[in-house]
Tab-separated table of C-alpha atoms in Angstrom:
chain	number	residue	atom	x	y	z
A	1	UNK	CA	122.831	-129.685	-319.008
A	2	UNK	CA	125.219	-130.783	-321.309
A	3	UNK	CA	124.890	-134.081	-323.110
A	4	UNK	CA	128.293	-134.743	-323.635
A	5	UNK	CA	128.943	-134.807	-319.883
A	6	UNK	CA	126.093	-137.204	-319.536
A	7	UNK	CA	126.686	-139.444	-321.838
A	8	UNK	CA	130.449	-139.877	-320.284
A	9	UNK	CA	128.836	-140.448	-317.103
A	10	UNK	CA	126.698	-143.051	-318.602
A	11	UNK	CA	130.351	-144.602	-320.484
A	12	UNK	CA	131.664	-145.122	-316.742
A	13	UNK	CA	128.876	-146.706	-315.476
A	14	UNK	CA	131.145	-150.274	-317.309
A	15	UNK	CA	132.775	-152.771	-314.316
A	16	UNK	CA	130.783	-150.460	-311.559
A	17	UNK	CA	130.593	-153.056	-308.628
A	18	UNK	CA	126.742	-152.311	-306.864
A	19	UNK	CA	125.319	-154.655	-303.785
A	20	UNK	CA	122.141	-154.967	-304.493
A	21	UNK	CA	119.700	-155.407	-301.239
A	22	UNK	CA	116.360	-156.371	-301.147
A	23	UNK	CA	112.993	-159.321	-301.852
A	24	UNK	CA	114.155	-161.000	-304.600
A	25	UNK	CA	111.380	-162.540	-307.303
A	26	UNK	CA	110.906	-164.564	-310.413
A	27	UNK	CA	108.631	-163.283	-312.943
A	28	UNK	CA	107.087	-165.632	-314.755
A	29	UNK	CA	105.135	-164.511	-317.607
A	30	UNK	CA	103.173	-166.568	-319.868
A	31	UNK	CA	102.125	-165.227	-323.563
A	32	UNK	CA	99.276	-166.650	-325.456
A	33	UNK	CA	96.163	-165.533	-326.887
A	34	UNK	CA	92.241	-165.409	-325.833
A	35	UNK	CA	89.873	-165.762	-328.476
A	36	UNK	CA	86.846	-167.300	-326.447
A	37	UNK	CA	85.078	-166.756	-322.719
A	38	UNK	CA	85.403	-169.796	-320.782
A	39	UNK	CA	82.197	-171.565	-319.730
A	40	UNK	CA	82.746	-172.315	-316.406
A	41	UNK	CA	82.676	-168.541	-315.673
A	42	UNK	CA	82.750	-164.918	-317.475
A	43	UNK	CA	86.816	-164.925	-317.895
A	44	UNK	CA	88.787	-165.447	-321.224
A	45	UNK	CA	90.351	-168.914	-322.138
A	46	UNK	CA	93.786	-168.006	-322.917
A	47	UNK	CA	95.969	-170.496	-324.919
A	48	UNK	CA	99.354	-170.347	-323.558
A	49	UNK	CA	102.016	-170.142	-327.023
A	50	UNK	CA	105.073	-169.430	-324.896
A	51	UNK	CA	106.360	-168.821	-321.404
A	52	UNK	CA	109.583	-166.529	-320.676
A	53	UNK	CA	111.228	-165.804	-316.605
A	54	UNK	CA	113.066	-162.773	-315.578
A	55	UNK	CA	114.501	-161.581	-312.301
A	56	UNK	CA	112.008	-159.444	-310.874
A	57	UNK	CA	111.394	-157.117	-307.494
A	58	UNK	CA	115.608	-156.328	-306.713
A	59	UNK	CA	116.301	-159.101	-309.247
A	60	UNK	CA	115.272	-156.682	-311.571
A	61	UNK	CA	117.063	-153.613	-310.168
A	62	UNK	CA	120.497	-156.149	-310.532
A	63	UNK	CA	119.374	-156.890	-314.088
A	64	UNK	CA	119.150	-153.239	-314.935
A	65	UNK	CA	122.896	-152.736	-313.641
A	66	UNK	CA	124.135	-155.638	-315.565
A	67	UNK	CA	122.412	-154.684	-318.648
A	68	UNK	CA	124.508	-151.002	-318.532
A	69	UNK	CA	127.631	-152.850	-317.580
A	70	UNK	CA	127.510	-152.809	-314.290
A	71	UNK	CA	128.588	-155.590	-311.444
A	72	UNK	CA	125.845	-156.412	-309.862
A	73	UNK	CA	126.244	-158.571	-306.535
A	74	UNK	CA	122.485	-159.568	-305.456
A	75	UNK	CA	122.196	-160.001	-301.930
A	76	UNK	CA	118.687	-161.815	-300.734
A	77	UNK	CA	116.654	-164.756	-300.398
A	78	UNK	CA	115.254	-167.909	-302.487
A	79	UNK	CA	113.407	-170.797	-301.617
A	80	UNK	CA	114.812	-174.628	-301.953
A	81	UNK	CA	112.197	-174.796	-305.270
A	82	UNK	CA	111.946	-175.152	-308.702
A	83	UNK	CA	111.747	-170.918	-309.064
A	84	UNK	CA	114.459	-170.771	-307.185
A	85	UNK	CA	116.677	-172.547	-309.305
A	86	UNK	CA	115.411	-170.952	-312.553
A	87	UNK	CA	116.280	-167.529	-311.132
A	88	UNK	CA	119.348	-168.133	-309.882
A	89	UNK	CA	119.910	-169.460	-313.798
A	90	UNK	CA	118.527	-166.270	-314.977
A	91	UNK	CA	120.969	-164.478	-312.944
A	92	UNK	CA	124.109	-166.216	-313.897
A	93	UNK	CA	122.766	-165.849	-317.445
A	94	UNK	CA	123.120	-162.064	-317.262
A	95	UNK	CA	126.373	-162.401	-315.319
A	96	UNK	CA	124.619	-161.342	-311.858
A	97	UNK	CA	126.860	-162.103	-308.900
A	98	UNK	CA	124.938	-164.530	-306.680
A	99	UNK	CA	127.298	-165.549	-303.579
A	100	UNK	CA	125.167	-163.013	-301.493
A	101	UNK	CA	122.180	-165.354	-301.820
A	102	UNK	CA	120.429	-167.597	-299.061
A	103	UNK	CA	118.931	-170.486	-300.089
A	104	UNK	CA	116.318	-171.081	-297.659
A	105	UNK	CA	114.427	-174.413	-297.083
A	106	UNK	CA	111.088	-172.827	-295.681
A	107	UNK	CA	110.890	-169.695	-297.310
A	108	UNK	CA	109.390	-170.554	-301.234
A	109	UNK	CA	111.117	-167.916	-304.149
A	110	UNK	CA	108.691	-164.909	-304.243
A	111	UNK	CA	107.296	-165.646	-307.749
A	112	UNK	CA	105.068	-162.940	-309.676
A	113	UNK	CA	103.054	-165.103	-312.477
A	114	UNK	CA	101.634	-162.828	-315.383
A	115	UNK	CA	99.238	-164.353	-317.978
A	116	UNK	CA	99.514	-161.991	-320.970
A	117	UNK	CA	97.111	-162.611	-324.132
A	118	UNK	CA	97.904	-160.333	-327.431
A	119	UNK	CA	99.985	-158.191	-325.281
A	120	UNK	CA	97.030	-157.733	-322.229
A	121	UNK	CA	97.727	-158.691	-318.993
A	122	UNK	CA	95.039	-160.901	-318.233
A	123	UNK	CA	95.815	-161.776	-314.477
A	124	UNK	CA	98.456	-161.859	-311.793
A	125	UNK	CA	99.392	-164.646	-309.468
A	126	UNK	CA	101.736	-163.980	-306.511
A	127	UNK	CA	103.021	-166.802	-304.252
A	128	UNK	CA	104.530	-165.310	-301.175
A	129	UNK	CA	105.805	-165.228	-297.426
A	130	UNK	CA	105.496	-162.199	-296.104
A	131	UNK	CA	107.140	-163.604	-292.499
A	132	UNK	CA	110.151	-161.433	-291.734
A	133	UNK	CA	113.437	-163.595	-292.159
A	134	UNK	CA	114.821	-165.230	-288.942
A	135	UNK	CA	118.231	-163.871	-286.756
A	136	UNK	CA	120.509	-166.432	-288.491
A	137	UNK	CA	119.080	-165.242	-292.259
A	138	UNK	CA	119.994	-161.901	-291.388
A	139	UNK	CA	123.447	-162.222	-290.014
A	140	UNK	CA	123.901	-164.558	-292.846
A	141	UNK	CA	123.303	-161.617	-294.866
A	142	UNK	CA	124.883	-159.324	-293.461
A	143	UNK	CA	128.222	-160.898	-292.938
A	144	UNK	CA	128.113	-161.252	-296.833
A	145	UNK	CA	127.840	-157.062	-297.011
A	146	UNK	CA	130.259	-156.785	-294.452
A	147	UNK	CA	132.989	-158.900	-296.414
A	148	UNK	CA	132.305	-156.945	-299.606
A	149	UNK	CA	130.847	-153.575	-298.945
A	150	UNK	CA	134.294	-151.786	-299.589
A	151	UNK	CA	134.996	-153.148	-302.783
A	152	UNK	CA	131.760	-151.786	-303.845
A	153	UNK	CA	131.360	-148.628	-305.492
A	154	UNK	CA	127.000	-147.932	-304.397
A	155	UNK	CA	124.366	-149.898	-302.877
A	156	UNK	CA	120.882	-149.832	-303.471
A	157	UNK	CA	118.189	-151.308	-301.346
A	158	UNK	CA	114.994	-152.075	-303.500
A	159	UNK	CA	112.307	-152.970	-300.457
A	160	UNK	CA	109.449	-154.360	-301.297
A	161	UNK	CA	108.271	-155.654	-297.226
A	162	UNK	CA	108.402	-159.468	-298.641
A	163	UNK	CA	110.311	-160.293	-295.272
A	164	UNK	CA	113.905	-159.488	-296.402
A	165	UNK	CA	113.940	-156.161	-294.912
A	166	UNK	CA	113.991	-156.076	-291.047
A	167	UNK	CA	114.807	-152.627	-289.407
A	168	UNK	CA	118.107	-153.680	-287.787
A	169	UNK	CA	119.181	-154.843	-291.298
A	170	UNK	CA	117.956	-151.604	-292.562
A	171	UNK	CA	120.118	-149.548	-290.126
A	172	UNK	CA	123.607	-151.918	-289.887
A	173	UNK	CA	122.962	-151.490	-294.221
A	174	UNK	CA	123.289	-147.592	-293.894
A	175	UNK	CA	125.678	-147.444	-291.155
A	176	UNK	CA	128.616	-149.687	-293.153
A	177	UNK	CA	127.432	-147.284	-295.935
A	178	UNK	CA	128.284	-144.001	-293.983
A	179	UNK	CA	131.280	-145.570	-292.666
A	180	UNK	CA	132.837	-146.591	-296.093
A	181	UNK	CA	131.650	-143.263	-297.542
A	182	UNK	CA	129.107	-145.498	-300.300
A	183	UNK	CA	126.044	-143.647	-301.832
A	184	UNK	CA	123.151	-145.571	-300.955
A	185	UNK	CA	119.684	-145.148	-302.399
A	186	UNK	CA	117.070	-146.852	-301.051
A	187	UNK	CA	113.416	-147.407	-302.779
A	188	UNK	CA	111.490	-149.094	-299.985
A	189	UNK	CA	108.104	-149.484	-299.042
A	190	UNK	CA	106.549	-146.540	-296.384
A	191	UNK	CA	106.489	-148.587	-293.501
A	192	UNK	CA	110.045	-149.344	-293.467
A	193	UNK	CA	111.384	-145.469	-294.874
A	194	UNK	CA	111.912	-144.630	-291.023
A	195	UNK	CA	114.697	-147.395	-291.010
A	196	UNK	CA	116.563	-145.519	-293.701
A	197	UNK	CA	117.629	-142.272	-291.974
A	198	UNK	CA	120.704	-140.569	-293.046
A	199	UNK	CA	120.797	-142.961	-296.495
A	200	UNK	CA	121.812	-140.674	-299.481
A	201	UNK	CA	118.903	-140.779	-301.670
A	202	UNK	CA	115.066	-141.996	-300.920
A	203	UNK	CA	112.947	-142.528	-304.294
A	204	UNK	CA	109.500	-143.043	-303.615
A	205	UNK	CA	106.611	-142.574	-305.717
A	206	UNK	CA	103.871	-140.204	-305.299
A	207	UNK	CA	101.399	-141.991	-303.696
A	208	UNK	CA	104.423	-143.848	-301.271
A	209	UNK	CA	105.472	-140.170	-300.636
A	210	UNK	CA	101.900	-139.263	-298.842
A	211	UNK	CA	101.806	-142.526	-296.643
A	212	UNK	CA	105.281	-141.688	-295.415
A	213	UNK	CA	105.207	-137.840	-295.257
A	214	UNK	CA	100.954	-138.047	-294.314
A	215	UNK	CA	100.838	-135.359	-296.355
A	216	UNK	CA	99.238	-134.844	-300.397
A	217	UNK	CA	100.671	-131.975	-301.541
A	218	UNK	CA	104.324	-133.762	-302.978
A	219	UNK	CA	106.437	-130.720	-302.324
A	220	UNK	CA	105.383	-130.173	-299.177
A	221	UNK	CA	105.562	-134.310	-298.627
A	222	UNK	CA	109.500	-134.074	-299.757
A	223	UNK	CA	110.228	-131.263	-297.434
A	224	UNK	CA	109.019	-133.685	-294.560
A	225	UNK	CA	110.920	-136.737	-295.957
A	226	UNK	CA	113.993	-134.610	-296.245
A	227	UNK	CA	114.000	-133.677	-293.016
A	228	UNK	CA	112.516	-137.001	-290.979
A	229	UNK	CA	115.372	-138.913	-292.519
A	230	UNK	CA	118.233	-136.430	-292.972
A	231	UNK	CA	118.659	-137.239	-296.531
A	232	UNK	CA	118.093	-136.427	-300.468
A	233	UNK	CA	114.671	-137.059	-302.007
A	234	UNK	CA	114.065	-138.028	-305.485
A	235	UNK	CA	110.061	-138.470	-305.817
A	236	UNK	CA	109.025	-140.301	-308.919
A	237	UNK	CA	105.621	-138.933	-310.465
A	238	UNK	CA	104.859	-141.147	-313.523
A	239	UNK	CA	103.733	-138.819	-316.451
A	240	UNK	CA	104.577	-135.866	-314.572
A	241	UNK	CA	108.109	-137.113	-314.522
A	242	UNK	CA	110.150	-136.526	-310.954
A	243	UNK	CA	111.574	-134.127	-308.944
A	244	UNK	CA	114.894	-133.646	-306.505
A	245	UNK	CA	114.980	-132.193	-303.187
A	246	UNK	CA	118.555	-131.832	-302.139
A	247	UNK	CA	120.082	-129.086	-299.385
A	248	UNK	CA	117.232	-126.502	-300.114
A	249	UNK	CA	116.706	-126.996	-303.737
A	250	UNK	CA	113.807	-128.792	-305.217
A	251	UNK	CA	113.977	-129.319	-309.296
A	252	UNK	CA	111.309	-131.218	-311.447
A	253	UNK	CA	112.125	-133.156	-314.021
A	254	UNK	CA	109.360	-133.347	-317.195
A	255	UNK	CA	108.704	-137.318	-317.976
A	256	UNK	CA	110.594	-137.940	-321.584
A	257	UNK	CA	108.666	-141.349	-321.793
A	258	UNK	CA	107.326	-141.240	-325.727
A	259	UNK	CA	105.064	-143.978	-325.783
A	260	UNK	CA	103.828	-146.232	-321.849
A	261	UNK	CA	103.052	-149.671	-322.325
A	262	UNK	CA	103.938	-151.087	-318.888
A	263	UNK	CA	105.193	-149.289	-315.774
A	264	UNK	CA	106.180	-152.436	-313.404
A	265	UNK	CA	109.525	-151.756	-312.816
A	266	UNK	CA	110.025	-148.519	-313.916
A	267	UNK	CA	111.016	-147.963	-310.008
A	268	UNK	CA	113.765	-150.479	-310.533
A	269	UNK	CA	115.495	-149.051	-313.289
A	270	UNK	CA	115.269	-145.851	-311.705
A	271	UNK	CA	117.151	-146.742	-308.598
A	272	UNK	CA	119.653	-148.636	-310.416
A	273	UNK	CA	120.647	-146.346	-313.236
A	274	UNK	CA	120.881	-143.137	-310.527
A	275	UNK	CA	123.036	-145.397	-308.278
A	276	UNK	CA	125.344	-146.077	-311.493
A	277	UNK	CA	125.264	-142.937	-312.321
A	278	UNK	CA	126.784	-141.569	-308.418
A	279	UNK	CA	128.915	-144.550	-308.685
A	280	UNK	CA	130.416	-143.354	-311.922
A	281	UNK	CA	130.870	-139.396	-310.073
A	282	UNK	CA	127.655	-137.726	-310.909
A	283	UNK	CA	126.699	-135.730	-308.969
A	284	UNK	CA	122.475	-136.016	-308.129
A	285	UNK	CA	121.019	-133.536	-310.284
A	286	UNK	CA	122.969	-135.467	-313.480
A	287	UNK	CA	121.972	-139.178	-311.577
A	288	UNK	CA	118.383	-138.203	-312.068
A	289	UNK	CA	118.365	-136.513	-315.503
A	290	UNK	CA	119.774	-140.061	-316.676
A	291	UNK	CA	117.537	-142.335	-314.693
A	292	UNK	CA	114.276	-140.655	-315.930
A	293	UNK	CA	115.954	-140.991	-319.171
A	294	UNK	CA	115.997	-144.341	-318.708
A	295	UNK	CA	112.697	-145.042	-317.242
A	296	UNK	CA	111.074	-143.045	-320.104
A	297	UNK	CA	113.188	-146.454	-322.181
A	298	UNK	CA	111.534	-149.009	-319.879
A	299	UNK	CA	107.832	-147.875	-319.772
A	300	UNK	CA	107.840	-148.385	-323.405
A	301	UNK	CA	108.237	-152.107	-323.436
A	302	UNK	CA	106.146	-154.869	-322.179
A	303	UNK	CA	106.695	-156.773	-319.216
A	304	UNK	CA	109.636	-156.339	-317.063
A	305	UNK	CA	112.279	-154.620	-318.989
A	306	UNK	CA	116.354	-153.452	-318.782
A	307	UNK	CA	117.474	-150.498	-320.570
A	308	UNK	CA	120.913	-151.028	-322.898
A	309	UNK	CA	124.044	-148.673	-322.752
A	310	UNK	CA	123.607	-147.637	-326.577
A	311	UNK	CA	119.269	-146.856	-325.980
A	312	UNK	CA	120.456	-144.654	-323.478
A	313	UNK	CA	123.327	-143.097	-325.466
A	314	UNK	CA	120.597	-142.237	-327.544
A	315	UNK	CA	117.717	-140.984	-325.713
A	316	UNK	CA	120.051	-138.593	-324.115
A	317	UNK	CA	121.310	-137.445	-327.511
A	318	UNK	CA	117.573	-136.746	-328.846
């Protein structure tokens, strides 16, 4: 395909407006080194030197938009806490619209906490509630989409079954969608894909593909998806890169990743540079050739990661 055309895509993607829908996190990463085994029990001593935070879970899917020039307006749910403030900060910071947010007193901020010694995760730390938000969250929520859906130009859902999620969210989500004529990709966990019929694009991965389909052979397991939910699939397969099933037509993709040091997130950027990409008048086949572009950018950095307008410019040129 021709990489003029892509690239001009990618030049649109600037002032895009995107609601963003889904369990928002903070990840908190701290960086140090390990040099000795602790002797209270076998596991390294590491000396924290530093300690970044960046928007994780759809936090991160928003901070991929905004980092291509996109509008991203986040629409989810943080706790009445200390992480909650910081990434609310860290949104603002990257010029993240934030008047979709609930601040909820009960509910703590979803926070993912990394330790990372000479550039080896160590161990993860999740604090979480899992409880499915209450009726008043979710209207609160959804009035906010209703108010700005058509001034959007896509939506993506990034679904990670933290509790934001409920299925008649789900479905009012991909209704105002159909109605306003707004692609919608979703990438959601299996147990909530059967809320998503009739959105334009599904992205799973491979192994999300066989708990929703019940099938292991992918092809096969993208026929069913296609079919169960009346919509576009666009399977993600790591190092084997991805492939489209759209109408009757299934495509792969090769991976163009040149070196992986981390794949968290990967899914993000994914959704959110393919729902730039239909928001800027690609069509899907073109959305996907520049999102696995992009995630080939991502894998190759450490920690959770955006991809800039000029790397991309440039992997597509090579």
């Amino acid at each position: 395909m021709e990489k003029n055309k892509l690239i001009k895509i990618t030049e649109n993607f600037k002032g895009k407006k995107i609601g963003v829908i889904g369990d928002l996190m903070l990840d908190h990463f701290m960086w140090g080194d390990a040099d000795r085994i602790s002797p209270e029990a076998p596991i390294p001593v590491v000396v924290v030197a530093r300690e970044s935070f960046v928007p994780g879970g759809a936090g991160n899917t928003a901070a991929n938009i905004a980092a291509l020039g996109g509008k991203a307006f986040i629409v989810g749910l943080v706790g009445k806490d200390l992480a909650g403030k910081i990434l609310l900060s860290e949104f603002k910071k990257r010029g993240i619209e934030i008047g979709g947010v609930t601040v909820h007193s009960k509910k703590p901020t979803i926070q993912k906490i990394r330790v990372v010694a000479r550039s080896q995760q160590v161990v993860r730390v999740d604090k979480e509630d899992v409880q499915y938000v209450d009726d008043n969250v979710e209207r609160k929520l959804l009035e906010f989409i209703v108010l700005h859906i058509k001034e959007w130009d896509g939506i993506v859902v990034s679904d990670y079954a933290k509790g934001l999620i409920t299925k008649n969210l789900a479905e009012n989500i991909v209704n105002l969608a159909v109605k306003y004529k707004k692609p919608i990709i979703g990438d959601v966990k299996p147990k909530h894909a059967p809320f998503f019929k009739n959105i334009t694009l599904l992205s799973p991965n491979q192994k999300e593909s066989l708990e929703i389909s019940g099938v292991s052979d992918f092809e096969v397991a993208g026929k069913i998806i296609q079919k169960q939910l009346n919509c576009s699939v666009l399977l993600t397969r790591g190092a084997k890169g991805a492939t489209l099933f759209e109408n009757n037509n299934v495509k792969h993709f090769p991976a163009v990743a040149r070196e992986v040091f981390d794949v968290s997130g990967a899914g993000d950027t994914v959704v959110a540079v393919a729902t730039l990409a239909l928001a800027a008048g690609a069509n899907l086949e073109q959305a996907t050739i520049i999102a696995n572009h992009a995630a080939g950018i991502v894998v190759g950095k450490l920690g959770t990661a955006t991809v800039g307008p000029e790397e991309l410019k440039q992997y597509l040129e090579s």
